Short mmCIF file of C-alpha atoms and ligand atoms in Angstrom, two decimals:
data_model
loop_
_atom_site.label_atom_id
_atom_site.label_comp_id
_atom_site.label_asym_id
_atom_site.label_seq_id
_atom_site.Cartn_x
_atom_site.Cartn_y
_atom_site.Cartn_z
CA MET D 1 -35.02 -13.05 -18.43
CA ARG D 2 -31.79 -14.88 -19.36
CA VAL D 3 -28.64 -12.82 -18.90
CA LEU D 4 -25.17 -13.62 -20.21
CA GLY D 5 -22.46 -11.99 -18.05
CA ILE D 6 -18.87 -11.52 -19.22
CA GLU D 7 -15.94 -10.56 -17.00
CA SER D 8 -12.40 -9.82 -18.25
CA SER D 9 -11.18 -6.93 -16.07
CA CYS D 10 -7.87 -8.48 -15.03
CA ASP D 11 -6.51 -11.97 -15.67
CA ASP D 12 -9.60 -14.20 -15.36
CA THR D 13 -11.80 -14.81 -18.40
CA ALA D 14 -15.31 -15.56 -17.13
CA ALA D 15 -18.83 -16.03 -18.46
CA ALA D 16 -22.05 -16.92 -16.66
CA VAL D 17 -25.72 -17.36 -17.45
CA LEU D 18 -28.41 -16.23 -15.02
CA GLU D 19 -32.12 -16.78 -15.35
CA ASP D 20 -33.45 -13.81 -13.38
CA HIS D 21 -31.63 -14.44 -10.07
CA ARG D 22 -30.76 -18.11 -10.56
CA ILE D 23 -27.27 -19.11 -11.73
CA LEU D 24 -27.56 -21.57 -14.63
CA SER D 25 -23.81 -21.67 -15.22
CA SER D 26 -20.60 -19.92 -14.22
CA VAL D 27 -17.35 -20.66 -16.05
CA LEU D 28 -13.91 -19.24 -15.37
CA ASN D 29 -10.59 -19.61 -17.08
CA CYS D 30 -7.94 -18.65 -14.55
CA GLN D 31 -4.58 -17.35 -15.82
CA ASP D 32 -2.75 -17.62 -12.46
CA SER D 33 -0.32 -20.28 -13.69
CA ILE D 34 0.56 -18.12 -16.72
CA HIS D 35 1.39 -15.03 -14.63
CA ALA D 36 2.89 -16.85 -11.61
CA LYS D 37 6.39 -16.99 -13.08
CA PHE D 38 6.39 -13.18 -13.40
CA GLY D 39 5.22 -12.71 -9.79
CA GLY D 40 2.14 -10.72 -10.89
CA VAL D 41 -0.21 -10.05 -13.80
CA VAL D 42 1.46 -8.99 -17.07
CA PRO D 43 -1.21 -6.79 -18.72
CA GLU D 44 -0.40 -7.48 -22.37
CA LEU D 45 -0.21 -11.22 -21.77
CA ALA D 46 -3.54 -11.10 -19.91
CA SER D 47 -5.37 -9.41 -22.80
CA ARG D 48 -3.89 -11.78 -25.37
CA LYS D 49 -5.01 -14.76 -23.27
CA HIS D 50 -8.53 -13.29 -22.97
CA LEU D 51 -8.66 -13.12 -26.77
CA GLN D 52 -7.57 -16.73 -26.97
CA PHE D 53 -10.02 -18.06 -24.36
CA ILE D 54 -13.15 -15.91 -24.50
CA ASN D 55 -15.01 -17.82 -27.17
CA ALA D 56 -14.52 -21.19 -25.48
CA VAL D 57 -15.47 -19.76 -22.07
CA VAL D 58 -18.74 -18.28 -23.42
CA GLU D 59 -19.55 -21.49 -25.31
CA ASN D 60 -18.98 -23.53 -22.15
CA ALA D 61 -21.21 -21.19 -20.14
CA LEU D 62 -24.01 -21.61 -22.69
CA SER D 63 -23.67 -25.38 -22.94
CA ASN D 64 -23.42 -25.82 -19.13
CA ALA D 65 -26.65 -23.81 -18.85
CA GLY D 66 -28.22 -26.08 -21.48
CA ILE D 67 -29.13 -23.16 -23.73
CA GLN D 68 -28.09 -21.58 -27.03
CA LEU D 69 -27.04 -18.09 -28.06
CA SER D 70 -30.56 -17.39 -29.28
CA ASP D 71 -31.94 -17.96 -25.74
CA ILE D 72 -30.08 -14.94 -24.27
CA ASP D 73 -32.21 -11.79 -23.66
CA LEU D 74 -29.59 -9.42 -22.22
CA ILE D 75 -25.82 -9.26 -22.22
CA ALA D 76 -23.81 -7.60 -19.44
CA ALA D 77 -20.05 -7.05 -19.44
CA THR D 78 -17.55 -5.48 -17.08
CA GLN D 79 -16.88 -1.91 -18.23
CA GLY D 80 -14.25 -1.03 -15.57
CA PRO D 81 -12.24 -0.63 -13.43
CA GLY D 82 -9.43 -2.85 -14.60
CA LEU D 83 -6.70 -3.27 -17.19
CA ILE D 84 -7.82 -1.50 -20.36
CA GLY D 85 -6.51 -4.16 -22.76
CA SER D 86 -8.26 -6.90 -20.76
CA LEU D 87 -11.54 -4.99 -20.42
CA LEU D 88 -11.66 -4.23 -24.15
CA VAL D 89 -11.71 -7.93 -25.02
CA GLY D 90 -14.80 -8.85 -22.97
CA PHE D 91 -16.57 -5.53 -23.54
CA SER D 92 -16.12 -5.55 -27.34
CA TYR D 93 -17.10 -9.22 -27.50
CA ALA D 94 -20.29 -8.45 -25.57
CA LYS D 95 -21.15 -5.43 -27.74
CA ALA D 96 -20.64 -7.42 -30.94
CA PHE D 97 -22.76 -10.24 -29.54
CA ALA D 98 -25.58 -7.83 -28.62
CA HIS D 99 -25.37 -6.15 -32.03
CA VAL D 100 -25.57 -9.38 -34.00
CA ARG D 101 -28.35 -10.82 -31.84
CA GLU D 102 -30.17 -7.44 -31.63
CA ILE D 103 -30.55 -7.71 -27.87
CA PRO D 104 -29.90 -5.09 -25.15
CA PHE D 105 -26.42 -4.61 -23.76
CA VAL D 106 -25.31 -3.12 -20.44
CA GLY D 107 -21.85 -2.25 -19.10
CA VAL D 108 -21.32 -2.99 -15.39
CA ASP D 109 -18.88 -1.53 -12.86
CA HIS D 110 -16.80 -4.39 -11.44
CA MET D 111 -17.18 -2.93 -7.92
CA ALA D 112 -20.98 -3.02 -8.27
CA GLY D 113 -20.61 -6.72 -9.10
CA HIS D 114 -18.63 -7.32 -5.88
CA ILE D 115 -21.04 -5.21 -3.77
CA LEU D 116 -24.00 -7.29 -5.04
CA SER D 117 -22.25 -10.69 -5.29
CA VAL D 118 -23.63 -11.68 -1.89
CA PHE D 119 -27.09 -11.99 -3.49
CA LEU D 120 -25.84 -15.03 -5.41
CA GLY D 121 -25.93 -17.04 -2.16
CA GLU D 122 -28.87 -18.56 -0.31
CA GLU D 123 -29.05 -15.90 2.40
CA LYS D 124 -29.72 -12.48 0.90
CA PRO D 125 -29.00 -9.25 2.78
CA THR D 126 -31.53 -6.46 3.06
CA PHE D 127 -30.81 -2.84 2.10
CA PRO D 128 -29.28 -0.68 3.41
CA TYR D 129 -26.01 -2.42 4.16
CA ILE D 130 -22.32 -1.64 4.55
CA ALA D 131 -20.13 -3.39 1.97
CA LEU D 132 -16.41 -3.93 2.47
CA ILE D 133 -14.88 -4.66 -0.94
CA VAL D 134 -11.34 -6.00 -0.69
CA SER D 135 -9.43 -7.31 -3.68
CA GLY D 136 -6.10 -7.00 -5.48
CA GLY D 137 -6.90 -3.46 -6.61
CA THR D 138 -9.44 -2.19 -4.07
CA SER D 139 -10.05 -1.78 -0.37
CA SER D 140 -13.20 0.30 -0.06
CA ILE D 141 -16.19 0.65 2.21
CA PHE D 142 -19.54 1.45 0.57
CA LEU D 143 -22.99 2.19 1.87
CA ALA D 144 -25.35 0.21 -0.40
CA GLU D 145 -28.74 1.94 -0.22
CA GLU D 146 -30.35 -0.18 -2.92
CA PHE D 147 -29.42 -1.90 -6.20
CA HIS D 148 -27.01 0.47 -7.98
CA GLN D 149 -27.27 3.18 -5.34
CA PHE D 150 -23.91 3.10 -3.58
CA ARG D 151 -22.05 5.71 -1.55
CA LEU D 152 -18.27 5.45 -1.09
CA LEU D 153 -17.40 5.93 2.61
CA GLY D 154 -13.70 5.04 2.64
CA ARG D 155 -10.95 3.73 0.41
CA THR D 156 -7.28 2.81 0.56
CA ARG D 157 -4.79 5.64 0.37
CA ASP D 158 -2.04 3.39 -0.96
CA ASP D 159 -1.96 -0.42 -1.36
CA ALA D 160 -5.14 -2.49 -1.53
CA ALA D 161 -5.44 -5.32 1.01
CA GLY D 162 -4.99 -8.02 -1.67
CA GLU D 163 -1.99 -6.15 -3.06
CA ALA D 164 -0.46 -6.13 0.45
CA PHE D 165 -1.03 -9.92 0.71
CA ASP D 166 0.58 -10.40 -2.73
CA LYS D 167 3.59 -8.17 -1.96
CA VAL D 168 4.20 -9.76 1.45
CA ALA D 169 3.97 -13.22 -0.17
CA LYS D 170 6.57 -12.18 -2.73
CA LEU D 171 9.02 -10.90 -0.12
CA LEU D 172 8.57 -14.12 1.88
CA GLY D 173 9.20 -16.20 -1.25
CA LEU D 174 5.62 -17.53 -1.49
CA ALA D 175 4.06 -18.05 -4.92
CA TYR D 176 1.61 -15.70 -6.70
CA PRO D 177 -1.27 -15.07 -6.05
CA GLY D 178 -0.08 -14.39 -2.53
CA GLY D 179 -3.36 -14.11 -0.62
CA PRO D 180 -4.33 -17.79 -0.57
CA ASN D 181 -0.69 -18.83 0.06
CA VAL D 182 -0.15 -16.41 2.96
CA SER D 183 -3.45 -17.52 4.43
CA ALA D 184 -2.56 -21.25 4.09
CA THR D 185 0.91 -20.65 5.61
CA ALA D 186 -0.67 -18.70 8.51
CA VAL D 187 -2.86 -21.63 9.59
CA ASP D 188 -0.35 -23.04 12.11
CA GLY D 189 1.20 -19.67 12.96
CA ASP D 190 1.00 -17.52 16.08
CA PRO D 191 -0.82 -14.25 15.25
CA ARG D 192 0.87 -12.59 18.28
CA TYR D 193 4.43 -13.50 17.17
CA VAL D 194 5.09 -9.94 15.86
CA ARG D 195 2.83 -6.98 16.67
CA PHE D 196 2.79 -5.39 13.21
CA PRO D 197 1.39 -1.81 13.03
CA ARG D 198 -2.31 -1.12 12.40
CA ALA D 199 -2.95 2.08 10.44
CA TRP D 200 -6.11 3.48 12.04
CA LEU D 201 -5.51 6.93 10.49
CA GLU D 202 -6.95 10.13 11.92
CA GLY D 203 -10.14 10.28 14.01
CA LYS D 204 -12.88 8.02 12.74
CA SER D 205 -11.47 7.77 9.23
CA LEU D 206 -12.86 4.91 7.14
CA ASP D 207 -9.86 5.03 4.80
CA PHE D 208 -7.20 2.34 4.78
CA SER D 209 -3.43 2.31 4.45
CA PHE D 210 -1.45 -0.92 4.12
CA SER D 211 1.92 0.27 2.80
CA GLY D 212 3.36 0.80 6.32
CA LEU D 213 2.39 -2.72 7.29
CA LYS D 214 4.11 -4.13 4.22
CA THR D 215 7.26 -2.11 5.08
CA ALA D 216 7.11 -3.40 8.67
CA VAL D 217 7.11 -7.01 7.41
CA LEU D 218 10.07 -6.19 5.15
CA SER D 219 11.98 -4.63 8.11
CA HIS D 220 11.30 -7.69 10.24
CA VAL D 221 12.61 -10.00 7.49
CA LYS D 222 15.76 -7.86 7.09
CA GLN D 223 16.40 -7.82 10.86
CA GLN D 224 16.09 -11.60 11.07
CA LYS D 225 18.48 -12.01 8.15
CA MET D 226 21.02 -9.66 9.75
CA LYS D 227 20.84 -11.79 12.90
CA ASN D 228 21.24 -14.90 10.73
CA ALA D 229 18.03 -16.12 12.33
CA GLY D 230 15.66 -18.30 10.32
CA LEU D 231 12.30 -16.90 9.23
CA GLN D 232 9.30 -18.19 11.18
CA LEU D 233 7.17 -18.09 8.03
CA SER D 234 3.90 -19.32 9.49
CA ASP D 235 4.16 -16.93 12.48
CA ILE D 236 5.01 -13.96 10.24
CA CYS D 237 2.08 -14.77 7.91
CA ALA D 238 -0.32 -15.17 10.85
CA SER D 239 0.87 -11.88 12.43
CA PHE D 240 0.57 -9.99 9.13
CA GLN D 241 -2.86 -11.49 8.38
CA GLU D 242 -4.09 -10.57 11.87
CA ALA D 243 -3.08 -6.93 11.38
CA VAL D 244 -4.94 -6.71 8.04
CA VAL D 245 -8.02 -8.51 9.35
CA GLU D 246 -8.30 -6.40 12.50
CA VAL D 247 -8.26 -3.12 10.56
CA LEU D 248 -10.71 -4.36 7.88
CA VAL D 249 -13.18 -5.67 10.44
CA GLU D 250 -13.05 -2.78 12.92
CA LYS D 251 -13.35 -0.09 10.23
CA SER D 252 -16.32 -1.89 8.65
CA ILE D 253 -18.03 -2.11 12.04
CA LEU D 254 -17.27 1.57 12.68
CA ALA D 255 -18.89 2.40 9.31
CA ALA D 256 -22.01 0.41 10.26
CA GLN D 257 -22.25 2.06 13.68
CA THR D 258 -21.60 5.57 12.35
CA HIS D 259 -24.41 5.18 9.80
CA ASN D 260 -26.69 3.25 12.13
CA ILE D 261 -26.77 0.19 9.88
CA PHE D 262 -27.11 -3.39 11.08
CA THR D 263 -26.12 -5.43 8.03
CA LEU D 264 -22.56 -5.85 6.87
CA VAL D 265 -21.39 -7.55 3.68
CA ALA D 266 -17.90 -8.45 2.48
CA GLY D 267 -16.87 -9.06 -1.13
CA GLY D 268 -13.79 -9.25 -3.39
CA GLY D 269 -10.97 -11.80 -3.45
CA VAL D 270 -9.69 -11.10 0.09
CA SER D 271 -13.16 -11.78 1.52
CA ALA D 272 -12.48 -15.47 0.75
CA ASN D 273 -9.94 -15.31 3.60
CA LYS D 274 -11.02 -17.72 6.36
CA ARG D 275 -9.60 -15.70 9.25
CA LEU D 276 -11.32 -12.53 7.98
CA ARG D 277 -14.67 -14.34 7.83
CA GLU D 278 -14.10 -15.85 11.28
CA VAL D 279 -13.32 -12.49 12.92
CA PHE D 280 -16.18 -10.74 11.06
CA THR D 281 -18.63 -13.40 12.26
CA LYS D 282 -17.48 -13.09 15.88
CA ARG D 283 -17.28 -9.29 16.04
CA CYS D 284 -20.56 -8.73 14.17
CA HIS D 285 -22.29 -11.14 16.56
CA GLU D 286 -20.91 -9.15 19.53
CA GLU D 287 -22.09 -5.87 18.02
CA GLY D 288 -25.56 -7.09 16.98
CA ILE D 289 -24.79 -6.81 13.25
CA THR D 290 -25.79 -9.41 10.65
CA PHE D 291 -22.83 -10.48 8.52
CA HIS D 292 -23.00 -11.91 4.98
CA ALA D 293 -20.27 -12.98 2.58
CA PRO D 294 -20.55 -14.74 -0.79
CA GLU D 295 -19.45 -18.32 -1.32
CA PRO D 296 -15.63 -18.24 -1.86
CA GLU D 297 -15.99 -18.87 -5.64
CA TYR D 298 -18.07 -15.68 -5.91
CA CYS D 299 -15.65 -13.62 -3.76
CA THR D 300 -12.96 -13.64 -6.43
CA ASP D 301 -13.59 -12.37 -9.96
CA ASN D 302 -16.52 -14.11 -11.66
CA ALA D 303 -19.13 -13.36 -14.29
CA ALA D 304 -22.21 -14.41 -12.29
CA MET D 305 -21.94 -11.19 -10.23
CA ILE D 306 -21.65 -9.17 -13.47
CA ALA D 307 -24.76 -10.84 -14.91
CA PHE D 308 -26.64 -10.20 -11.64
CA ALA D 309 -25.55 -6.54 -11.39
CA GLY D 310 -26.28 -6.11 -15.12
CA TYR D 311 -29.80 -7.46 -14.73
CA HIS D 312 -30.57 -4.90 -12.00
CA LYS D 313 -28.86 -2.07 -13.85
CA PHE D 314 -30.93 -2.82 -16.96
CA ASN D 315 -34.13 -2.92 -14.86
CA LYS D 316 -33.28 0.46 -13.33
CA TYR D 317 -31.72 2.41 -16.20
CA GLY D 318 -32.39 0.44 -19.39
CA ALA D 319 -29.86 -0.62 -22.02
CA HIS D 320 -26.60 1.13 -22.83
CA GLU D 321 -25.90 2.77 -26.17
CA ARG D 322 -23.34 0.83 -28.24
CA ASP D 323 -20.82 3.72 -28.21
CA GLN D 324 -19.86 3.07 -24.57
CA ASP D 325 -16.14 2.85 -23.73
CA VAL D 326 -14.27 1.03 -20.93
CA TYR D 327 -12.57 2.84 -17.99
CA SER D 328 -9.65 1.98 -15.72
CA ARG D 329 -10.86 3.64 -12.47
CA SER D 330 -14.16 2.82 -10.76
CA GLN D 331 -16.99 5.28 -11.39
CA LEU D 332 -18.44 4.55 -7.96
CA GLY D 333 -16.61 7.46 -6.30
O1 LIG F 401 -11.37 -10.03 -6.53
P1 LIG F 401 -10.13 -10.66 -7.06
O2 LIG F 401 -10.23 -12.05 -7.62
O3 LIG F 401 -9.47 -9.82 -8.22
C1 LIG F 401 -9.35 -8.45 -8.19
O4 LIG F 401 -8.30 -7.99 -7.66
O5 LIG F 401 -10.29 -7.77 -8.70
O6 LIG F 401 -9.06 -10.61 -5.89
C2 LIG F 401 -7.75 -11.10 -6.03
C3 LIG F 401 -6.99 -10.74 -4.78
C4 LIG F 401 -5.51 -11.11 -4.86
O7 LIG F 401 -4.74 -10.02 -4.35
C5 LIG F 401 -5.42 -12.33 -3.95
O8 LIG F 401 -4.15 -12.49 -3.36
C6 LIG F 401 -6.48 -12.02 -2.91
O9 LIG F 401 -7.54 -11.43 -3.64
N1 LIG F 401 -6.99 -13.24 -2.23
C7 LIG F 401 -6.82 -13.48 -0.92
C8 LIG F 401 -7.40 -14.76 -0.68
N2 LIG F 401 -7.89 -15.24 -1.85
C9 LIG F 401 -7.63 -14.29 -2.80
N3 LIG F 401 -6.27 -12.73 0.05
C10 LIG F 401 -6.25 -13.26 1.30
N4 LIG F 401 -6.75 -14.49 1.61
C11 LIG F 401 -7.33 -15.26 0.67
N5 LIG F 401 -7.81 -16.45 0.99
#
């Protein structure tokens, strides 16, 4: 079965073609340079750019796969969560495509795409597994029991991990999107330079909180400025990154141990972070847990994961009716 996946939940316009589980093409038009001057995504601009780019992105995905429109058997599009104006572009495009071609259509939860994105790599995990999904809008821990059977175990109570990276980047004067820039600046830094707070929360909570950490970085910057001391950017970035990574890794391991599960998966934009992957690999090895993460290009938003999740959703539940609407908050709990 050939599946066309479309993703437009935020500021990336993406399309991919999968033949069963094999990626034939994956194309992405990134809007980072458009939004960078505003320091974050401008929703109306993002949806207008999706409208402008979507046709070319889909055409490129088809031609890179060496196929034509008529070769597609199923179309899957991100239904939510995300920016409504952005979602509507990809979702309506996909519905119209399915209607004209008289093929089945399925809406996919973006989180489900991230939870399953690890299957796009060579090494596939086995169910059940714990999935840590960390992006610009989410920091959640799921128990994945099988395809499209997910249980939410913990979520952020305030900022998402990626949002914290982006906000800290902004207050340090680093360009948007902050995550990759903070991580690059941290490379030569000392992670023990400042002991920023770790929000473990009560008992064995699997929830996250990153707003206190962000405030602690801001206080440090203000104190240094009051002392007329220069900012040790690489040390601050390394110390901040270490605090985020430690909490993400230890809470994911706690989730695995609490539920007696021995496979752990990371997904979402922040899972591209090298230090996070390094610490996960080390700690999982120590705890006897197998760790998997997608290739970096499939950590951030992409349409291959939507096509993959759509294929399995269609196999399990069949096609969606054409009256489906988009949603801004994830339906996965
Ligand atoms: O999954 P994604 O592409 O989009 C959604 O938010 O759904 O994730 C983007 C987020 C941004 O906040 C970005 O700063 C962060 O992931 N990110 C990173 C890295 N690469 C992307 N954060 C830390 N380290 C990275 N290497």
